[in-house]
Coordinates of C-alpha atoms (C1' of nucleotides) in Angstrom, one line a residue:
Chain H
X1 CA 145.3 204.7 146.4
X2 CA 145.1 204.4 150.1
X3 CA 143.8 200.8 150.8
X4 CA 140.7 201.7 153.0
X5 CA 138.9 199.5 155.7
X6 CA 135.7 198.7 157.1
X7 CA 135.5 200.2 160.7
X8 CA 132.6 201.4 163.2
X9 CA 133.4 202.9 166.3
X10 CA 131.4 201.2 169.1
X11 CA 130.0 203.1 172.3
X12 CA 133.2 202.4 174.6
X13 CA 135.0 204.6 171.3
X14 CA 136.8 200.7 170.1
X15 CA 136.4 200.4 166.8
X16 CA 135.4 197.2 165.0
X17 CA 136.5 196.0 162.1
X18 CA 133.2 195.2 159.7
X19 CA 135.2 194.0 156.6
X20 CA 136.5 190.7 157.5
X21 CA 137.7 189.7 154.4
X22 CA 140.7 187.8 154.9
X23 CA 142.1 189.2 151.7
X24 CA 142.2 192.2 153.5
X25 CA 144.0 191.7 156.0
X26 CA 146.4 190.0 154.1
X27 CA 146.5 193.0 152.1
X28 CA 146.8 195.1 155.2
X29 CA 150.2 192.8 155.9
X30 CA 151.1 193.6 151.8
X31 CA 151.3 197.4 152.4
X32 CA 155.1 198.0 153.1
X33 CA 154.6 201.2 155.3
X34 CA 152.0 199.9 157.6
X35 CA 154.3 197.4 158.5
X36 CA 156.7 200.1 159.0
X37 CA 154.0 201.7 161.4
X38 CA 152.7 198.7 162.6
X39 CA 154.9 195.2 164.0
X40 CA 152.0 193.0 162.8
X41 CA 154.2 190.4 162.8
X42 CA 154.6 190.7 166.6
X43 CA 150.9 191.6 166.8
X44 CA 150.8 188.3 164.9
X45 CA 152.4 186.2 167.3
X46 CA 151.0 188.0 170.3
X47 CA 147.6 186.5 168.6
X48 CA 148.3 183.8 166.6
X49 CA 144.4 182.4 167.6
X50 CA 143.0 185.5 166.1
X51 CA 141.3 185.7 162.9
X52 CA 142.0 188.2 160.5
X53 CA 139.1 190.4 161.1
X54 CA 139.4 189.5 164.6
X55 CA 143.0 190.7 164.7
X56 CA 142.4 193.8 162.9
X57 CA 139.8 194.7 165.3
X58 CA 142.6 194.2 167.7
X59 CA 144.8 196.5 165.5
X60 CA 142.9 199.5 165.8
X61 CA 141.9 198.9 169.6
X62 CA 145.8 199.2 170.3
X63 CA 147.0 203.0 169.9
X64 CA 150.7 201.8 170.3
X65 CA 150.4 199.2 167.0
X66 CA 148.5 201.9 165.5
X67 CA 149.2 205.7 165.5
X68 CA 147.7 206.5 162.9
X69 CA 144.2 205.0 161.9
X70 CA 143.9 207.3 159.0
X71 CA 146.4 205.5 157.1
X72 CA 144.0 202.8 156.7
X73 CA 141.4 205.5 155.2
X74 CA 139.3 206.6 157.9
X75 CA 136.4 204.8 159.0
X76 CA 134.4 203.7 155.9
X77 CA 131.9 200.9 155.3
X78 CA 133.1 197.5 154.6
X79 CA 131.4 198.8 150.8
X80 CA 134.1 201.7 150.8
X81 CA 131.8 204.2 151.2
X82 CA 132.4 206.7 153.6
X83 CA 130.5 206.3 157.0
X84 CA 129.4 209.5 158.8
X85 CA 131.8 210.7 161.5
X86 CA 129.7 211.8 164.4
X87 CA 129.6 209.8 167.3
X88 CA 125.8 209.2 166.9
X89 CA 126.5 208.1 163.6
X90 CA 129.4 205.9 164.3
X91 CA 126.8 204.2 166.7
X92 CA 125.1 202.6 164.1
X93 CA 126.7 199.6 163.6
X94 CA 127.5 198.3 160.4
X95 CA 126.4 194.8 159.5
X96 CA 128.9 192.3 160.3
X97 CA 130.6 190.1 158.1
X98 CA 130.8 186.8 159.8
X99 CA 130.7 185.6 163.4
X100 CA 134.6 186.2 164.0
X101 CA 133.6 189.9 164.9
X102 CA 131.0 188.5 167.2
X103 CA 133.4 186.7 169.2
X104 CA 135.5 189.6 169.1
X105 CA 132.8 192.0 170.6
X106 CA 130.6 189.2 172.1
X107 CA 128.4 190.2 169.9
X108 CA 125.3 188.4 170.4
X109 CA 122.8 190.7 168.9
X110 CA 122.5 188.8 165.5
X111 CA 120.5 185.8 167.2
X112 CA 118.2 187.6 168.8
X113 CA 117.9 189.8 165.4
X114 CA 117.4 186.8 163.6
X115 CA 114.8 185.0 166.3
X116 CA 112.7 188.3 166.0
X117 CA 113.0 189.4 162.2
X118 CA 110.7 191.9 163.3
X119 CA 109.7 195.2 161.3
X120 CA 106.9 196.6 162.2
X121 CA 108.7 198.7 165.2
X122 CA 108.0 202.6 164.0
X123 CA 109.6 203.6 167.2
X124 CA 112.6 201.6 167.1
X125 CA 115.7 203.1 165.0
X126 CA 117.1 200.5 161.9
X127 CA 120.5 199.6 162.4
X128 CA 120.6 199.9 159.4
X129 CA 124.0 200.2 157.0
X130 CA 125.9 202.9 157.8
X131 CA 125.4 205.9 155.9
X132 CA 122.3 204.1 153.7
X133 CA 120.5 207.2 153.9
X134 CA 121.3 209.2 151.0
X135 CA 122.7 206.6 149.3
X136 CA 120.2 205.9 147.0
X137 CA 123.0 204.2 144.3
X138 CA 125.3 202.3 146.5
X139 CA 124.4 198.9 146.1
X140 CA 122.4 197.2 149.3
X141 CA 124.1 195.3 151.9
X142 CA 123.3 191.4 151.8
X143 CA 121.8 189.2 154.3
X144 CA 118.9 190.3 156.5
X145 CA 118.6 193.8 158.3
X146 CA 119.5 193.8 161.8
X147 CA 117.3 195.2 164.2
X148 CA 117.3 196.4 167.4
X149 CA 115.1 194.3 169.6
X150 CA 113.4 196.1 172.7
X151 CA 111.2 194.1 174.8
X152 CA 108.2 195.2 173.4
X153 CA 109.3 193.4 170.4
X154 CA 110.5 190.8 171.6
X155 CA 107.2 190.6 173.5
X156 CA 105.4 190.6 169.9
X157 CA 108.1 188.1 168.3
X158 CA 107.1 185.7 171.0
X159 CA 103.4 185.7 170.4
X160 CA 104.3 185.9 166.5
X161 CA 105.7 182.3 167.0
X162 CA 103.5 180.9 169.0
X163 CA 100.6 181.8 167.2
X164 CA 102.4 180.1 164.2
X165 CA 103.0 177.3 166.4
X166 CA 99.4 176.8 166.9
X167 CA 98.7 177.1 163.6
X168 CA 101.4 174.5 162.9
X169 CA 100.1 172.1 165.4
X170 CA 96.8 172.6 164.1
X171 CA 97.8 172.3 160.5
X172 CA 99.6 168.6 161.7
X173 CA 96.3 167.9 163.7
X174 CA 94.4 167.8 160.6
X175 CA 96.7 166.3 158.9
X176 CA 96.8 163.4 161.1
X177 CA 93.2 163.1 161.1
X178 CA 92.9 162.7 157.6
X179 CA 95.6 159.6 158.1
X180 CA 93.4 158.1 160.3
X181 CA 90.4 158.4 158.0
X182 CA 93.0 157.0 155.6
X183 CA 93.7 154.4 157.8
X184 CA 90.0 153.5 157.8
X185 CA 89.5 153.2 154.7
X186 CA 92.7 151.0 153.7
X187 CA 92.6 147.5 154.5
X188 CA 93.4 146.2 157.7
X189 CA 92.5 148.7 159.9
X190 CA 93.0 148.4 163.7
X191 CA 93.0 150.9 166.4
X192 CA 95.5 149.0 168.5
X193 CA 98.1 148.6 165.5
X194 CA 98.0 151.3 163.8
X195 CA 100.0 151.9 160.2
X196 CA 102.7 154.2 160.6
X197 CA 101.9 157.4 158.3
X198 CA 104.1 156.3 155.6
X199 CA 102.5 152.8 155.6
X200 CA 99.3 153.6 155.3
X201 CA 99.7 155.7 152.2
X202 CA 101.8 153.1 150.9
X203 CA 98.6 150.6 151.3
X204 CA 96.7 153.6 150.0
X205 CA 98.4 153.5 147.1
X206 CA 98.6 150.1 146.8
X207 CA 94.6 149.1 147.3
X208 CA 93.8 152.1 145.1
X209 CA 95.9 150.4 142.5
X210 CA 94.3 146.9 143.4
X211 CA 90.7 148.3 143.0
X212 CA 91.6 150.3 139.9
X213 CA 92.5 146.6 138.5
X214 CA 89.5 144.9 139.4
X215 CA 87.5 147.8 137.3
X216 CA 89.6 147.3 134.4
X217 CA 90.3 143.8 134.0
X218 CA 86.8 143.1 135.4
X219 CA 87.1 140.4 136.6
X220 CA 88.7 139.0 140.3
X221 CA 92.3 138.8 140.5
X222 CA 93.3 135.5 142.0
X223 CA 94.6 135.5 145.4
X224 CA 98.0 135.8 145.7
X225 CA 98.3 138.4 143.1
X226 CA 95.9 140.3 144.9
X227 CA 97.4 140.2 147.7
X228 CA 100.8 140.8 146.6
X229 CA 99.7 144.0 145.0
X230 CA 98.1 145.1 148.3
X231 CA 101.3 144.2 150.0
X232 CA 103.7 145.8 147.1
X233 CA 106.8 148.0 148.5
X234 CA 104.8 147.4 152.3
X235 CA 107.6 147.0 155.2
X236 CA 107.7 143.4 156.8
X237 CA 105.4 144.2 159.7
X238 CA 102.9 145.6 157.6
X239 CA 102.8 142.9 155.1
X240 CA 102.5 140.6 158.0
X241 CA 99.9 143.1 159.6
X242 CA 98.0 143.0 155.9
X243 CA 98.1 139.6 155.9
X244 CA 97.0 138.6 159.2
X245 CA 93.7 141.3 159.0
X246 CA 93.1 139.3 156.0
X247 CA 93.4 135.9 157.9
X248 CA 92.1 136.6 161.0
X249 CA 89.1 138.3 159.2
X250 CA 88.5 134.8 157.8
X251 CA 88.5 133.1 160.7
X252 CA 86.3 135.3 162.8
X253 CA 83.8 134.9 160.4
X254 CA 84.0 131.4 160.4
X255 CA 84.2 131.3 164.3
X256 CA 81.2 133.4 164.2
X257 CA 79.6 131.0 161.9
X258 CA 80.2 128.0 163.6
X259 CA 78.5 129.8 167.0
X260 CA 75.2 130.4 164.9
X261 CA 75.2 126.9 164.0
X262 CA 76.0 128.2 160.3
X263 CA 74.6 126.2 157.5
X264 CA 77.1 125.5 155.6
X265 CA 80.4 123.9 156.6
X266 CA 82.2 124.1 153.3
X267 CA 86.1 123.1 153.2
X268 CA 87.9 125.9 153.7
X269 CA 90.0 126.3 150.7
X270 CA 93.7 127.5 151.6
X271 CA 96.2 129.0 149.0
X272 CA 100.1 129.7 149.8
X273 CA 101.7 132.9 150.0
X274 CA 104.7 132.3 147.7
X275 CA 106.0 135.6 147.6
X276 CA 106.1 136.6 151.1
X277 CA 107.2 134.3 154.8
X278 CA 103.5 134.5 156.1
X279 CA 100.7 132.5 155.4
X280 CA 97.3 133.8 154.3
X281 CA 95.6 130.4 154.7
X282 CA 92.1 129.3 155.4
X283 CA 90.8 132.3 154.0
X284 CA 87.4 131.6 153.6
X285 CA 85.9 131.1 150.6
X286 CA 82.1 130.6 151.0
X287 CA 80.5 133.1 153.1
X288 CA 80.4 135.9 150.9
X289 CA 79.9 133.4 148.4
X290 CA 76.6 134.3 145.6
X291 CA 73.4 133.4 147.2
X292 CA 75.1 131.0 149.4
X293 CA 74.5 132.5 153.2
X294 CA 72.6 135.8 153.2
X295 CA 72.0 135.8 156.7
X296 CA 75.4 135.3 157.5
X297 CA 76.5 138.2 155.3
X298 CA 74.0 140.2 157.1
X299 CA 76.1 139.7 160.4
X300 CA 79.5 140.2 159.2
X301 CA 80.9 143.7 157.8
X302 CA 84.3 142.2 156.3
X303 CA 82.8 141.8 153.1
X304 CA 84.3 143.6 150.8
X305 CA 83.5 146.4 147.8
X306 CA 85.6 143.6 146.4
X307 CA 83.4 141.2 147.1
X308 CA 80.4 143.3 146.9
X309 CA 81.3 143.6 143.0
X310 CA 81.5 139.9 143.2
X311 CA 78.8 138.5 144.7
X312 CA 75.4 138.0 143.0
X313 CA 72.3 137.9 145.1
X314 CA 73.3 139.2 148.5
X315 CA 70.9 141.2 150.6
X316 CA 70.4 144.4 151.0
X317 CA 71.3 144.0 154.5
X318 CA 74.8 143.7 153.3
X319 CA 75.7 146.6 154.6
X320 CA 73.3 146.3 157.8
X321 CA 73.6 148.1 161.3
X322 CA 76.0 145.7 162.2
X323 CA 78.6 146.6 160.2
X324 CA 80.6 148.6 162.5
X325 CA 82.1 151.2 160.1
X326 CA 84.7 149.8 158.1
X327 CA 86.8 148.6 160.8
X328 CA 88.9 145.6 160.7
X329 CA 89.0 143.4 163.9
X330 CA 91.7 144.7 166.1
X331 CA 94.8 142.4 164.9
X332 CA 97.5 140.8 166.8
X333 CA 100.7 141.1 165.2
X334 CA 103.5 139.4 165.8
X335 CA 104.5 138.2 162.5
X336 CA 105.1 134.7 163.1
X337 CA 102.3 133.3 160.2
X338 CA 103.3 130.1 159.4
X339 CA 104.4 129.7 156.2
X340 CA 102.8 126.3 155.2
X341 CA 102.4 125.6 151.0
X342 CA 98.9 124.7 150.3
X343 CA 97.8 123.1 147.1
X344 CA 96.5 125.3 144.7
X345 CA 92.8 125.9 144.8
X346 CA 90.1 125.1 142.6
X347 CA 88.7 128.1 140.7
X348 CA 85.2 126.8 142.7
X349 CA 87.1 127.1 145.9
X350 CA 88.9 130.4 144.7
X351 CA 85.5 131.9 143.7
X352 CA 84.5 132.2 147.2
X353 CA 87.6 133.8 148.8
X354 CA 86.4 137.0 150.6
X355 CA 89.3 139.3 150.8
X356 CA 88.3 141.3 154.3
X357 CA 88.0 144.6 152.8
X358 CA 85.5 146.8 154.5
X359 CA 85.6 149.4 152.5
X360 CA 82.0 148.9 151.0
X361 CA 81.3 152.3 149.0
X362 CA 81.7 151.0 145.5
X363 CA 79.0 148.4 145.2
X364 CA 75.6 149.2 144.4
X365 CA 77.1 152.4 143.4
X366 CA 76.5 154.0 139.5
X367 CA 80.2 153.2 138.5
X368 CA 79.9 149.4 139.1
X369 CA 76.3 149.3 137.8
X370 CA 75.9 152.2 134.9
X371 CA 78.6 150.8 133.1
X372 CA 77.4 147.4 132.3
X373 CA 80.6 145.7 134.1
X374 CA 80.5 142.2 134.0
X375 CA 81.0 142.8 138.0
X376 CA 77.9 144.3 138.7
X377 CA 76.1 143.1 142.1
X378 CA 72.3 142.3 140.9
X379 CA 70.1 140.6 142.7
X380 CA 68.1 142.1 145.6
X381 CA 71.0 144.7 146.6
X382 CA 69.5 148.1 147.0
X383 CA 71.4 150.8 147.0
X384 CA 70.0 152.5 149.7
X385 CA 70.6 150.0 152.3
X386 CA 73.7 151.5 154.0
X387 CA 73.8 155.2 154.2
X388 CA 73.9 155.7 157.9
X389 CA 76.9 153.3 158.2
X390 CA 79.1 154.7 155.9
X391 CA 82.3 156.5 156.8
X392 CA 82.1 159.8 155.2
X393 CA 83.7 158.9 152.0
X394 CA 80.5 156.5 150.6
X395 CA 79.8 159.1 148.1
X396 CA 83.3 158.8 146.7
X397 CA 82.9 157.0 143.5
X398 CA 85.2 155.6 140.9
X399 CA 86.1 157.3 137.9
X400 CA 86.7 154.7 135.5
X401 CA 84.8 156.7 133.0
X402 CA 87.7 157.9 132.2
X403 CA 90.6 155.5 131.6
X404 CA 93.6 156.6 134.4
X405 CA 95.1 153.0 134.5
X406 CA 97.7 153.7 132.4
X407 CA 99.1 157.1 134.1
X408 CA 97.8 154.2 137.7
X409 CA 100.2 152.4 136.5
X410 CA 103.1 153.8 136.0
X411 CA 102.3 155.5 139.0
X412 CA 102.0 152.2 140.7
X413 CA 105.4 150.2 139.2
X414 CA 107.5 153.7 140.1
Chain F
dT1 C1' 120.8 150.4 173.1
dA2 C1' 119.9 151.4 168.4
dG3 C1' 116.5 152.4 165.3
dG4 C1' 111.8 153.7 164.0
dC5 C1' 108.1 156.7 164.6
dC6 C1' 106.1 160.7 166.1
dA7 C1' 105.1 165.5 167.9
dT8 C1' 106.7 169.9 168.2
dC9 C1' 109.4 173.9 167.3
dT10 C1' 111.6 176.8 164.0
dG11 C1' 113.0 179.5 160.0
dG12 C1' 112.5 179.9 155.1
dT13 C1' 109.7 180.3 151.0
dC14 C1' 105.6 181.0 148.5
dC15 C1' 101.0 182.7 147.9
dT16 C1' 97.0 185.6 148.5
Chain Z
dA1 C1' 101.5 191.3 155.9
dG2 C1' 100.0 187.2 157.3
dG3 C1' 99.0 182.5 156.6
dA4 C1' 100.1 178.0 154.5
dC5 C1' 103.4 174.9 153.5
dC6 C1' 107.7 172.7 153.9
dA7 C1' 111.9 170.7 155.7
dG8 C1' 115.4 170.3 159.3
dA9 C1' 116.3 169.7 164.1
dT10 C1' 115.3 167.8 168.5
dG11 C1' 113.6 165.0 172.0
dG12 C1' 110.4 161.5 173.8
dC13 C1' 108.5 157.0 173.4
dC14 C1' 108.5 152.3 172.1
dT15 C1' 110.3 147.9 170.5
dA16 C1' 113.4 144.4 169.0

DNA sequence: TAGGCCATCTGGTCCT
DNA sequence: AGGACCAGATGGCCTA
């Protein structure tokens, strides 16, 4: 059985080897009268830097090596099939095998193929396999078609990708504004230190969990905890970043408070951060505190939904013109909080911490209320006091009619 | 200067 | 077939 090769003949009538299976070649070496034909072990040395397919190419290029090309079985397709034997035909290159052939021939075609991957050309002959036509059993090459690629499409490949590009830039556009609504609505929002993408679904995650607590347990967490949980599997900057909105919230209230000669001058209760090198301290405790200081509340949009769900007898004006849309006070980070241990706090002084959350959909809404929750706001709160201030996602409510804290959970300690 | 973050490009895959 | 989605690559910018 004559061992037969994979072989097109290009346009300057060199023919290319399209079967570059080493095992080949080393067959070729295995067959006692080629070598008696052919001094591949010269040929060999002449080109050691050759690879095999790249050599063989070189084989049949060199009449004097090779007198005789039918001893190799005639040009056939690197599937054995038999390739057509006009020149036309010849022309149509078979696929190659791997990029040793390209070096050969410079072949460069295949990137452009594969940039394009165009189809739609009625025009434009297939280079397709040779001898495919008609061939309706032999089994189909691998790996992509090559094409040829005039300019016109080229010309239409280029606009392909750009219109994808656009849609890709759009798509991340979007995307990115929906992170910055995220942001937003997270604690600690600031428009001159802004969470990295991954942080800010981290804190996502992390305040929806915190919320999702304060629904079931129904009652306030106690500080720390609370804001450990907010903080849980946050980088160092962002913890810091959490903790200082939280703190610096505090004390813009309280500076604010001072400057409108504020009624109340209450200690400010203090708690330490055990689990992390920053300080929360001197959050304050009494503004948001039940019936203590409506008018103050009135001023001040850092109040929480926590708090909110907290605090008996607030006004309605809660959620006033003032509050500036759920934005946190721009925050200056530079992580050095002060890590000072603070006595614990009396559950009077703990009662009246306000957390700094501004995200102030959930109180007054059906799923704090409808349920009976011993967290309910009451008092004069309407529920219609805060419509025009409300980021877009007020009308989001909780469904803890349902019970997702356990699948929350594990979601949460993964 | 290294590392983190980000925008963009790109090709592949899946879906309608 | 075309669009959406995804992940890898790349380069720019910023900060410690």
């Amino acid at each position: 059985m004559p061992h037969r090769l994979a072989a097109v003949r290009e346009r300057d009538n060199t023919y290319r080897i399209t079967d570059n299976r080493a095992s080949l070649f080393l067959s070729l070496l295995s067959i006692g009268k080629h070598e008696d034909d052919v001094d591949v072990r010269a040929f060999t040395r002449r080109a050691p830097e050759t690879s095999g397919s790249a050599m063989l190419t070189r084989l049949f290029n060199e009449p004097s090596l090779l007198p005789d090309m039918e001893k190799f079985g005639g040009w056939v397709d690197d599937s054995g099939s038999e390739c057509s034997k006009t020149k036309d035909e010849e022309q149509e290159r078979c696929r190659l095998g791997d990029e040793d052939l390209d070096d050969v021939k410079g072949g460069s075609s295949r990137a452009q193929s594969e940039i394009a991957g165009e189809e739609d050309d009625d025009e434009d002959v297939d280079e397709d396999d040779c001898g495919d036509e008609g061939d309706g059993d032999r089994p189909k090459k691998r790996g992509p078609k090559k094409r040829k690629m005039t300019p016109a499409r080229l010309e239409r490949s280029k606009v392909r990708r750009q219109k994808a590009n656009a849609r890709e830039r759009t798509r991340m556009h979007d995307l990115n504004s929906a992170l910055d609504n995220l942001r937003k609505v997270v604690p600690c929002y600031s428009k001159t230190q802004k969470l990295s993408k991954i942080e800010t679904l981290r804190l996502a995650k992390n305040y929806i969990w915190a919320l999702s607590e304060i629904l079931r347990n129904g009652k306030r967490p106690d500080v720390v905890s609370y804001v450990q949980t907010l903080c849980k599997g946050l980088s160092q900057p962002t913890t810091n970043l959490v903790a200082g909105c939280l703190q610096l919230n505090s004390r813009n209230f309280l500076t604010e408070q001072c400057q409108e000669g504020a009624r109340f001058h209450l200690p400010t209760p203090s708690f330490s951060m055990h689990a992390y090198p920053y300080q929360c301290s001197r959050l304050s405790s009494t503004h948001c505190q039940p019936g203590s200081n409506a008018h103050s509340l009135r001023n001040h949009s850092f109040c929480s939904a926590y708090e909110a769900l907290y605090t008996e007898g607030t006004s309605p004006e809660y959620n006033s013109p003032d509050y500036e849309g759920h934005h946190s006070p721009p925050v200056c980070v530079n992580g050095n909080f002060a890590l000072r241990q603070q006595e614990p706090l009396s559950p009077e002084a703990e009662r009246g911490y306000q957390y700094s959350m501004h995200y102030t959909s959930l109180h007054g809404s059906r799923s704090s209320t409808a349920h009976g929750l011993a967290y309910a706001p009451s008092g004069a709160r309407s529920g219609s006091a805060h419509s025009e201030n409300l980021p877009p996602f007020h009308d989001v409510n909780v469904h803890h009619d349902r019970a997702p804290f356990e699948e929350l959970n594990a979601f949460f300690h993964n």
